[in-house]
């Protein structure tokens, strides 16, 4: 009888842990870099870095954190992403995200988010501040 209770308790804990909301870290460390871009011309290899003081991505000559500007804008959620469509993705786990709804000009909640990329923000405040929205 005691073993059955222990197994039942273990099963309930495992089910609860499996259903717990698991969120990714919304802040990629590459978006915290304070290295200035090196924009020497000519440049054999362009890549991109996030410039936090300007809240934008800039090209750099040599080894930057991102291969493309789109990857940088999407990962660091610059104001450029406010013009992107809200992505509908197939997910195995869902968590809340906020996105700018272009038709209303407001940030709205979507409980079916998969990741914090592009026009998918972890908080209402970040969406409103980035997109200058209501």
Tab-separated table of N, CA and C in Angstrom:
chain	number	residue	atom	x	y	z
A	1	UNK	N	0.821	-1.193	0.000
A	1	UNK	CA	0.000	0.000	0.000
A	1	UNK	C	0.859	1.249	0.000
A	2	UNK	N	1.924	1.253	0.795
A	2	UNK	CA	2.795	2.421	0.853
A	2	UNK	C	3.499	2.654	-0.480
A	3	UNK	N	3.887	1.577	-1.145
A	3	UNK	CA	4.554	1.712	-2.437
A	3	UNK	C	3.591	2.300	-3.460
A	4	UNK	N	2.345	1.896	-3.422
A	4	UNK	CA	1.347	2.429	-4.349
A	4	UNK	C	1.164	3.929	-4.140
A	5	UNK	N	1.157	4.370	-2.889
A	5	UNK	CA	1.012	5.801	-2.600
A	5	UNK	C	2.227	6.584	-3.096
A	6	UNK	N	3.406	6.022	-2.898
A	6	UNK	CA	4.634	6.682	-3.350
A	6	UNK	C	4.640	6.790	-4.873
A	7	UNK	N	4.250	5.702	-5.549
A	7	UNK	CA	4.201	5.725	-7.009
A	7	UNK	C	3.161	6.715	-7.516
A	8	UNK	N	2.022	6.785	-6.857
A	8	UNK	CA	0.987	7.738	-7.239
A	8	UNK	C	1.481	9.167	-7.059
A	9	UNK	N	2.127	9.434	-5.940
A	9	UNK	CA	2.676	10.765	-5.690
A	9	UNK	C	3.725	11.116	-6.745
A	10	UNK	N	4.600	10.168	-7.059
A	10	UNK	CA	5.627	10.388	-8.073
A	10	UNK	C	4.991	10.701	-9.429
A	11	UNK	N	3.961	9.954	-9.789
A	11	UNK	CA	3.280	10.173	-11.067
A	11	UNK	C	2.632	11.550	-11.114
A	12	UNK	N	2.003	11.966	-10.022
A	12	UNK	CA	1.365	13.287	-9.986
A	12	UNK	C	2.391	14.410	-10.096
A	13	UNK	N	3.516	14.248	-9.432
A	13	UNK	CA	4.583	15.257	-9.521
A	13	UNK	C	5.124	15.320	-10.944
A	14	UNK	N	5.324	14.179	-11.573
A	14	UNK	CA	5.842	14.142	-12.943
A	14	UNK	C	4.870	14.791	-13.918
A	15	UNK	N	3.586	14.531	-13.754
A	15	UNK	CA	2.573	15.144	-14.621
A	15	UNK	C	2.552	16.651	-14.420
A	16	UNK	N	2.617	17.081	-13.184
A	16	UNK	CA	2.632	18.522	-12.898
A	16	UNK	C	3.846	19.202	-13.492
A	17	UNK	N	4.999	18.563	-13.401
A	17	UNK	CA	6.225	19.142	-13.963
A	17	UNK	C	6.156	19.200	-15.480
A	18	UNK	N	5.563	18.197	-16.099
A	18	UNK	CA	5.458	18.177	-17.558
A	18	UNK	C	4.524	19.261	-18.069
A	19	UNK	N	3.513	19.597	-17.298
A	19	UNK	CA	2.550	20.602	-17.736
A	19	UNK	C	2.927	22.019	-17.327
A	20	UNK	N	3.997	22.150	-16.559
A	20	UNK	CA	4.423	23.467	-16.113
A	20	UNK	C	4.869	24.296	-17.312
A	21	UNK	N	4.583	25.569	-17.247
A	21	UNK	CA	4.941	26.481	-18.321
A	21	UNK	C	6.455	26.691	-18.331
A	22	UNK	N	7.101	26.336	-19.415
A	22	UNK	CA	8.537	26.528	-19.551
A	22	UNK	C	8.761	27.624	-20.578
A	23	UNK	N	9.375	28.714	-20.135
A	23	UNK	CA	9.618	29.841	-21.029
A	23	UNK	C	11.108	29.956	-21.316
A	24	UNK	N	11.443	30.308	-22.548
A	24	UNK	CA	12.853	30.552	-22.838
A	24	UNK	C	13.292	31.887	-22.245
A	25	UNK	N	14.585	32.071	-22.118
A	25	UNK	CA	15.104	33.361	-21.675
A	25	UNK	C	14.793	34.389	-22.761
A	26	UNK	N	14.045	35.443	-22.430
A	26	UNK	CA	13.660	36.406	-23.462
A	26	UNK	C	14.779	37.343	-23.889
A	27	UNK	N	15.893	37.331	-23.184
A	27	UNK	CA	16.945	38.297	-23.480
A	27	UNK	C	18.226	37.586	-23.893
A	28	UNK	N	18.485	37.582	-25.176
A	28	UNK	CA	19.669	36.940	-25.731
A	28	UNK	C	20.905	37.742	-25.325
A	29	UNK	N	21.930	37.087	-24.791
A	29	UNK	CA	23.127	37.825	-24.360
A	29	UNK	C	23.817	38.586	-25.488
A	30	UNK	N	23.616	38.167	-26.735
A	30	UNK	CA	24.227	38.891	-27.858
A	30	UNK	C	23.641	40.290	-28.020
A	31	UNK	N	22.475	40.525	-27.421
A	31	UNK	CA	21.827	41.838	-27.514
A	31	UNK	C	22.317	42.782	-26.421
A	32	UNK	N	23.223	42.327	-25.592
A	32	UNK	CA	23.753	43.167	-24.512
A	32	UNK	C	25.176	43.632	-24.793
A	33	UNK	N	25.679	43.282	-25.936
A	33	UNK	CA	27.048	43.648	-26.275
A	33	UNK	C	27.174	45.163	-26.391
A	34	UNK	N	28.278	45.687	-25.902
A	34	UNK	CA	28.501	47.122	-26.046
A	34	UNK	C	29.725	47.392	-26.916
A	35	UNK	N	30.044	46.425	-27.777
A	35	UNK	CA	31.137	46.629	-28.730
A	35	UNK	C	30.652	47.527	-29.857
A	36	UNK	N	31.382	48.580	-30.170
A	36	UNK	CA	30.969	49.419	-31.298
A	36	UNK	C	31.247	48.694	-32.611
A	37	UNK	N	30.410	48.922	-33.614
A	37	UNK	CA	30.663	48.285	-34.905
A	37	UNK	C	31.914	48.871	-35.558
A	38	UNK	N	32.688	48.009	-36.192
A	38	UNK	CA	33.864	48.443	-36.949
A	38	UNK	C	33.460	48.515	-38.410
A	39	UNK	N	33.342	49.707	-38.933
A	39	UNK	CA	32.833	49.860	-40.291
A	39	UNK	C	33.920	50.354	-41.240
A	40	UNK	N	34.989	49.579	-41.323
A	40	UNK	CA	36.078	49.890	-42.245
A	40	UNK	C	35.684	49.475	-43.653
A	41	UNK	N	36.069	50.280	-44.609
A	41	UNK	CA	35.810	49.925	-46.005
A	41	UNK	C	37.151	49.773	-46.693
A	42	UNK	N	37.362	48.860	-47.587
A	42	UNK	CA	36.441	47.793	-47.964
A	42	UNK	C	36.383	46.707	-46.887
A	43	UNK	N	35.304	45.985	-46.891
A	43	UNK	CA	35.081	44.958	-45.875
A	43	UNK	C	34.818	43.626	-46.569
A	44	UNK	N	35.657	42.662	-46.303
A	44	UNK	CA	35.522	41.353	-46.946
A	44	UNK	C	34.399	40.520	-46.329
A	45	UNK	N	34.124	40.731	-45.039
A	45	UNK	CA	33.113	39.911	-44.364
A	45	UNK	C	32.246	40.791	-43.472
A	46	UNK	N	31.026	41.078	-43.937
A	46	UNK	CA	30.097	41.876	-43.129
A	46	UNK	C	29.265	40.960	-42.248
A	47	UNK	N	29.062	41.390	-41.021
A	47	UNK	CA	28.124	40.738	-40.112
A	47	UNK	C	27.456	41.863	-39.323
A	48	UNK	N	26.676	41.516	-38.307
A	48	UNK	CA	25.885	42.538	-37.624
A	48	UNK	C	25.993	42.429	-36.113
A	49	UNK	N	25.900	43.582	-35.462
A	49	UNK	CA	25.894	43.672	-34.004
A	49	UNK	C	24.729	44.556	-33.589
A	50	UNK	N	24.256	44.335	-32.371
A	50	UNK	CA	23.205	45.180	-31.806
A	50	UNK	C	23.871	46.326	-31.061
A	51	UNK	N	23.445	47.553	-31.364
A	51	UNK	CA	23.967	48.745	-30.697
A	51	UNK	C	22.894	49.199	-29.710
A	52	UNK	N	23.069	48.829	-28.445
A	52	UNK	CA	22.037	49.062	-27.431
A	52	UNK	C	21.724	50.542	-27.250
A	53	UNK	N	22.725	51.396	-27.323
A	53	UNK	CA	22.490	52.827	-27.105
A	53	UNK	C	21.585	53.431	-28.174
A	54	UNK	N	21.575	52.821	-29.361
A	54	UNK	CA	20.731	53.323	-30.453
A	54	UNK	C	19.510	52.439	-30.695
A	55	UNK	N	19.449	51.315	-29.992
A	55	UNK	CA	18.365	50.339	-30.145
A	55	UNK	C	18.195	49.910	-31.600
A	56	UNK	N	19.337	49.627	-32.246
A	56	UNK	CA	19.275	49.164	-33.627
A	56	UNK	C	20.462	48.270	-33.930
A	57	UNK	N	20.363	47.583	-35.036
A	57	UNK	CA	21.435	46.711	-35.487
A	57	UNK	C	22.258	47.439	-36.544
A	58	UNK	N	23.559	47.214	-36.518
A	58	UNK	CA	24.457	47.865	-37.469
A	58	UNK	C	25.436	46.838	-38.016
A	59	UNK	N	25.870	47.057	-39.239
A	59	UNK	CA	26.849	46.140	-39.804
A	59	UNK	C	28.209	46.425	-39.199
A	60	UNK	N	29.004	45.395	-39.159
A	60	UNK	CA	30.365	45.511	-38.664
A	60	UNK	C	31.262	44.696	-39.579
A	61	UNK	N	32.483	45.096	-39.665
A	61	UNK	CA	33.438	44.375	-40.489
A	61	UNK	C	34.097	43.309	-39.621
A	62	UNK	N	33.994	42.094	-40.045
A	62	UNK	CA	34.581	41.013	-39.268
A	62	UNK	C	33.532	40.214	-38.536
A	63	UNK	N	33.888	39.814	-37.336
A	63	UNK	CA	33.056	38.863	-36.595
A	63	UNK	C	32.044	39.575	-35.707
A	64	UNK	N	30.813	39.666	-36.170
A	64	UNK	CA	29.729	40.214	-35.370
A	64	UNK	C	28.916	39.093	-34.757
A	65	UNK	N	27.954	39.454	-33.950
A	65	UNK	CA	27.135	38.456	-33.260
A	65	UNK	C	26.107	37.794	-34.163
A	66	UNK	N	25.746	38.463	-35.276
A	66	UNK	CA	24.679	37.966	-36.139
A	66	UNK	C	25.136	37.931	-37.594
A	67	UNK	N	24.663	36.939	-38.328
A	67	UNK	CA	25.018	36.794	-39.735
A	67	UNK	C	24.253	37.802	-40.585
A	68	UNK	N	22.978	38.040	-40.256
A	68	UNK	CA	22.155	38.959	-41.053
A	68	UNK	C	21.521	40.025	-40.167
A	69	UNK	N	21.120	41.124	-40.801
A	69	UNK	CA	20.417	42.182	-40.078
A	69	UNK	C	19.062	41.668	-39.578
A	70	UNK	N	18.395	40.852	-40.372
A	70	UNK	CA	17.093	40.307	-39.968
A	70	UNK	C	17.222	39.467	-38.704
A	71	UNK	N	18.248	38.640	-38.636
A	71	UNK	CA	18.479	37.828	-37.436
A	71	UNK	C	18.715	38.726	-36.224
A	72	UNK	N	19.493	39.784	-36.405
A	72	UNK	CA	19.782	40.720	-35.317
A	72	UNK	C	18.514	41.451	-34.875
A	73	UNK	N	17.772	42.015	-35.847
A	73	UNK	CA	16.533	42.732	-35.517
A	73	UNK	C	15.538	41.825	-34.810
A	74	UNK	N	15.381	40.603	-35.311
A	74	UNK	CA	14.420	39.678	-34.725
A	74	UNK	C	14.798	39.219	-33.335
A	75	UNK	N	16.060	38.898	-33.141
A	75	UNK	CA	16.523	38.401	-31.849
A	75	UNK	C	16.505	39.496	-30.790
A	76	UNK	N	16.950	40.689	-31.157
A	76	UNK	CA	17.046	41.796	-30.193
A	76	UNK	C	15.777	42.646	-30.163
A	77	UNK	N	14.818	42.326	-31.023
A	77	UNK	CA	13.516	43.003	-31.076
A	77	UNK	C	13.674	44.525	-31.166
A	78	UNK	N	14.298	44.964	-32.257
A	78	UNK	CA	14.446	46.395	-32.506
A	78	UNK	C	13.113	46.959	-32.996
A	79	UNK	N	12.954	48.278	-33.053
A	79	UNK	CA	11.698	48.853	-33.551
A	79	UNK	C	11.317	48.400	-34.963
A	80	UNK	N	12.271	47.932	-35.747
A	80	UNK	CA	11.986	47.438	-37.095
A	80	UNK	C	10.943	46.320	-37.061
A	81	UNK	N	10.976	45.471	-36.026
A	81	UNK	CA	10.084	44.306	-35.980
A	81	UNK	C	8.623	44.685	-35.766
A	82	UNK	N	8.370	45.909	-35.363
A	82	UNK	CA	6.983	46.341	-35.159
A	82	UNK	C	6.207	46.325	-36.470
A	83	UNK	N	6.919	46.389	-37.595
A	83	UNK	CA	6.280	46.324	-38.910
A	83	UNK	C	6.160	44.898	-39.431
A	84	UNK	N	6.728	43.948	-38.714
A	84	UNK	CA	6.651	42.552	-39.136
A	84	UNK	C	5.286	41.977	-38.765
A	85	UNK	N	4.862	40.995	-39.539
A	85	UNK	CA	3.633	40.276	-39.199
A	85	UNK	C	3.873	39.453	-37.941
A	86	UNK	N	2.823	39.300	-37.165
A	86	UNK	CA	2.892	38.416	-35.996
A	86	UNK	C	2.928	36.983	-36.507
A	87	UNK	N	3.952	36.253	-36.138
A	87	UNK	CA	4.137	34.894	-36.647
A	87	UNK	C	3.217	33.907	-35.942
A	88	UNK	N	2.594	33.061	-36.717
A	88	UNK	CA	1.823	31.945	-36.175
A	88	UNK	C	2.651	30.694	-36.432
A	89	UNK	N	3.058	30.051	-35.357
A	89	UNK	CA	3.963	28.921	-35.475
A	89	UNK	C	3.370	27.675	-34.837
A	90	UNK	N	3.873	26.539	-35.249
A	90	UNK	CA	3.501	25.282	-34.622
A	90	UNK	C	4.412	25.090	-33.418
A	91	UNK	N	3.804	24.895	-32.260
A	91	UNK	CA	4.569	24.821	-31.015
A	91	UNK	C	4.266	23.524	-30.281
A	92	UNK	N	5.217	23.096	-29.477
A	92	UNK	CA	4.951	21.980	-28.576
A	92	UNK	C	4.600	22.500	-27.189
A	93	UNK	N	5.087	23.681	-26.852
A	93	UNK	CA	4.753	24.345	-25.582
A	93	UNK	C	4.380	25.779	-25.905
A	94	UNK	N	3.398	26.277	-25.192
A	94	UNK	CA	2.923	27.639	-25.422
A	94	UNK	C	3.164	28.499	-24.192
A	95	UNK	N	3.367	29.796	-24.414
A	95	UNK	CA	3.458	30.766	-23.330
A	95	UNK	C	3.013	32.110	-23.882
A	96	UNK	N	2.638	33.025	-23.013
A	96	UNK	CA	2.118	34.311	-23.481
A	96	UNK	C	3.190	35.180	-24.135
A	97	UNK	N	2.812	35.831	-25.219
A	97	UNK	CA	3.636	36.853	-25.866
A	97	UNK	C	2.732	38.040	-26.177
A	98	UNK	N	3.351	39.185	-26.330
A	98	UNK	CA	2.633	40.387	-26.752
A	98	UNK	C	3.163	40.786	-28.116
A	99	UNK	N	2.272	41.267	-28.966
A	99	UNK	CA	2.692	41.688	-30.299
A	99	UNK	C	1.910	42.923	-30.706
A	100	UNK	N	2.503	43.705	-31.616
A	100	UNK	CA	1.820	44.885	-32.124
A	100	UNK	C	0.832	44.450	-33.187
A	101	UNK	N	-0.428	44.722	-32.941
A	101	UNK	CA	-1.468	44.475	-33.932
A	101	UNK	C	-1.550	45.730	-34.789
A	102	UNK	N	-1.130	45.615	-36.030
A	102	UNK	CA	-1.006	46.792	-36.885
A	102	UNK	C	-2.337	47.488	-37.130
A	103	UNK	N	-3.418	46.728	-37.230
A	103	UNK	CA	-4.714	47.343	-37.541
A	103	UNK	C	-5.213	48.247	-36.421
A	104	UNK	N	-4.920	47.892	-35.174
A	104	UNK	CA	-5.378	48.709	-34.045
A	104	UNK	C	-4.281	49.634	-33.519
A	105	UNK	N	-3.023	49.337	-33.863
A	105	UNK	CA	-1.908	50.125	-33.348
A	105	UNK	C	-1.640	49.871	-31.877
A	106	UNK	N	-2.138	48.736	-31.362
A	106	UNK	CA	-1.974	48.409	-29.943
A	106	UNK	C	-1.266	47.076	-29.780
A	107	UNK	N	-0.617	46.948	-28.644
A	107	UNK	CA	0.012	45.682	-28.296
A	107	UNK	C	-1.040	44.794	-27.646
A	108	UNK	N	-1.137	43.569	-28.129
A	108	UNK	CA	-2.149	42.647	-27.622
A	108	UNK	C	-1.495	41.335	-27.183
A	109	UNK	N	-2.203	40.620	-26.346
A	109	UNK	CA	-1.735	39.355	-25.789
A	109	UNK	C	-2.092	38.194	-26.705
A	110	UNK	N	-1.140	37.295	-26.884
A	110	UNK	CA	-1.372	36.023	-27.563
A	110	UNK	C	-0.868	34.936	-26.617
A	111	UNK	N	-1.742	34.059	-26.177
A	111	UNK	CA	-1.340	33.017	-25.222
A	111	UNK	C	-0.704	31.816	-25.910
A	112	UNK	N	-0.620	31.835	-27.227
A	112	UNK	CA	-0.055	30.709	-27.964
A	112	UNK	C	1.313	30.979	-28.542
A	113	UNK	N	2.164	31.684	-27.811
A	113	UNK	CA	3.496	32.001	-28.317
A	113	UNK	C	4.464	30.842	-28.181
A	114	UNK	N	5.488	30.844	-29.025
A	114	UNK	CA	6.535	29.812	-28.992
A	114	UNK	C	7.888	30.377	-28.618
A	115	UNK	N	8.130	31.611	-29.004
A	115	UNK	CA	9.449	32.197	-28.768
A	115	UNK	C	9.342	33.712	-28.779
A	116	UNK	N	10.336	34.340	-28.206
A	116	UNK	CA	10.406	35.800	-28.183
A	116	UNK	C	11.315	36.240	-29.321
A	117	UNK	N	10.763	36.342	-30.503
A	117	UNK	CA	11.530	36.714	-31.687
A	117	UNK	C	10.668	37.623	-32.540
A	118	UNK	N	11.268	38.667	-33.083
A	118	UNK	CA	10.509	39.558	-33.954
A	118	UNK	C	9.389	40.243	-33.209
A	119	UNK	N	8.209	40.237	-33.783
A	119	UNK	CA	7.039	40.903	-33.203
A	119	UNK	C	6.360	40.002	-32.169
A	120	UNK	N	7.141	39.419	-31.296
A	120	UNK	CA	6.679	38.612	-30.158
A	120	UNK	C	7.489	39.045	-28.944
A	121	UNK	N	6.881	39.821	-28.072
A	121	UNK	CA	7.584	40.407	-26.932
A	121	UNK	C	7.214	39.680	-25.641
A	122	UNK	N	8.147	39.591	-24.690
A	122	UNK	CA	7.857	38.902	-23.433
A	122	UNK	C	6.932	39.680	-22.503
A	123	UNK	N	6.877	41.009	-22.650
A	123	UNK	CA	6.024	41.812	-21.768
A	123	UNK	C	5.266	42.858	-22.568
A	124	UNK	N	4.146	43.273	-22.016
A	124	UNK	CA	3.363	44.345	-22.625
A	124	UNK	C	4.190	45.622	-22.685
A	125	UNK	N	4.917	45.910	-21.611
A	125	UNK	CA	5.731	47.121	-21.554
A	125	UNK	C	6.790	47.176	-22.637
A	126	UNK	N	7.465	46.049	-22.884
A	126	UNK	CA	8.490	46.049	-23.935
A	126	UNK	C	7.860	46.268	-25.298
A	127	UNK	N	6.719	45.653	-25.543
A	127	UNK	CA	6.016	45.849	-26.813
A	127	UNK	C	5.644	47.321	-26.989
A	128	UNK	N	5.053	47.906	-25.961
A	128	UNK	CA	4.629	49.304	-26.043
A	128	UNK	C	5.817	50.245	-26.204
A	129	UNK	N	6.887	50.014	-25.461
A	129	UNK	CA	8.060	50.890	-25.554
A	129	UNK	C	8.771	50.762	-26.894
A	130	UNK	N	8.912	49.548	-27.381
A	130	UNK	CA	9.618	49.329	-28.640
A	130	UNK	C	8.820	49.863	-29.817
A	131	UNK	N	7.520	49.617	-29.802
A	131	UNK	CA	6.675	49.974	-30.944
A	131	UNK	C	5.954	51.306	-30.768
A	132	UNK	N	6.203	51.977	-29.660
A	132	UNK	CA	5.530	53.261	-29.369
A	132	UNK	C	4.023	53.114	-29.558
A	133	UNK	N	3.486	52.064	-28.940
A	133	UNK	CA	2.073	51.713	-29.116
A	133	UNK	C	1.311	51.841	-27.808
A	134	UNK	N	-0.021	51.872	-27.929
A	134	UNK	CA	-0.887	51.939	-26.757
A	134	UNK	C	-1.130	50.601	-26.149
